[in-house]
Amino acid sequence: MIIAINGNRHQEGHFQAIERLTDTLVSHGHHVVMAEQFLDYLTTHLGSRFSAGIDYLPLSRQPRADIAVSIGGDGAFLKTARWIGDSEIPIAGINTGHLGYLSAFAFDNPAEIYRMLSGGEYRVEERSLLQVEITYPEKTELAKWRQMPERLTALNEIAVTRGDIASMLRISAEIDGLSSLNYMGDGLIISTPTGSTAYNLSVGGPVLDPQLQGWVLSPIAAHSLSMRPLVIRDSSCIILRLEARGDGFRLAADGKPVTLPLGTVLKVSRASYVIKLVQQLHHTFTDTLRDKLGLGNTLV
């Protein structure tokens, strides 16, 4: 089995567990491929012997593997999802971060992680992604924008915010070619069910079952009480147009921001591929809400 591993560079207290897991994988004949930056980080702390039997791959190259392992928190998981791209390799998260909402495992028992992964003792959930197509305004001095992306994808959410400008944004959201909904405030979040417990939740948006085929549109610091979160089907196409007194605005896909000029049009739709999320066999969505977010805990 080929196993691709990536993680963040904040693994203090977990180096020995990572070493035990990778040693077990290699000694049992599995081919381990590790993201180059992560391997360099671990080698610095564990010594050059750690890299014996492990191949490396830059994050700019999509791995070919049977399963991917993300070690860290939710940020590491999202970075691993970008690394595997549209390959639909299942991702197993091992939480060494703060919350680890997307992670199925922790390093309490590394031997159990190996047994579950190597024996296929897990289930896989398919999670949809947002895709944003960016059309830049013709009147803009395109030279400075030529290196900017034309398409972004997000597992959690996209967020359109006012960035560094002081005035509020006016956002027109046209859904499936119908008359626009208009938002005024600091911005707008469009969230997948997976991301409904992330940025969306922090601005008062609802939690969605991860298997629900829908999105949430949640305004950020809305100018009016009538601007409430809205759930729509994920087969919709949303066209966003923005106005403000400044020169640009900020678009973040899963927390990675880019600054775009006013007049840019954003087309949001469902991506053509999914992220396959590894979960423990008997662990449910409500277990995760209770254990990691404290939702529904009994008051004593």
Short mmCIF file of N, CA and C in Angstrom, two decimals, residues 27 198 229 240 279:
data_model
loop_
_atom_site.label_atom_id
_atom_site.label_comp_id
_atom_site.label_asym_id
_atom_site.label_seq_id
_atom_site.Cartn_x
_atom_site.Cartn_y
_atom_site.Cartn_z
N SER A 27 8.33 -0.91 8.01
CA SER A 27 8.75 -2.27 8.35
C SER A 27 7.76 -3.33 7.89
N ALA A 198 -17.17 25.72 10.94
CA ALA A 198 -15.96 26.55 10.97
C ALA A 198 -16.34 28.03 11.00
N PRO A 229 -28.65 34.13 7.68
CA PRO A 229 -28.08 32.99 6.96
C PRO A 229 -29.14 32.28 6.13
N LEU A 240 -21.41 36.38 -7.84
CA LEU A 240 -21.19 37.45 -6.87
C LEU A 240 -20.58 38.66 -7.57
N GLN A 279 -13.25 8.01 8.33
CA GLN A 279 -13.86 8.08 9.65
C GLN A 279 -13.77 6.71 10.32
#
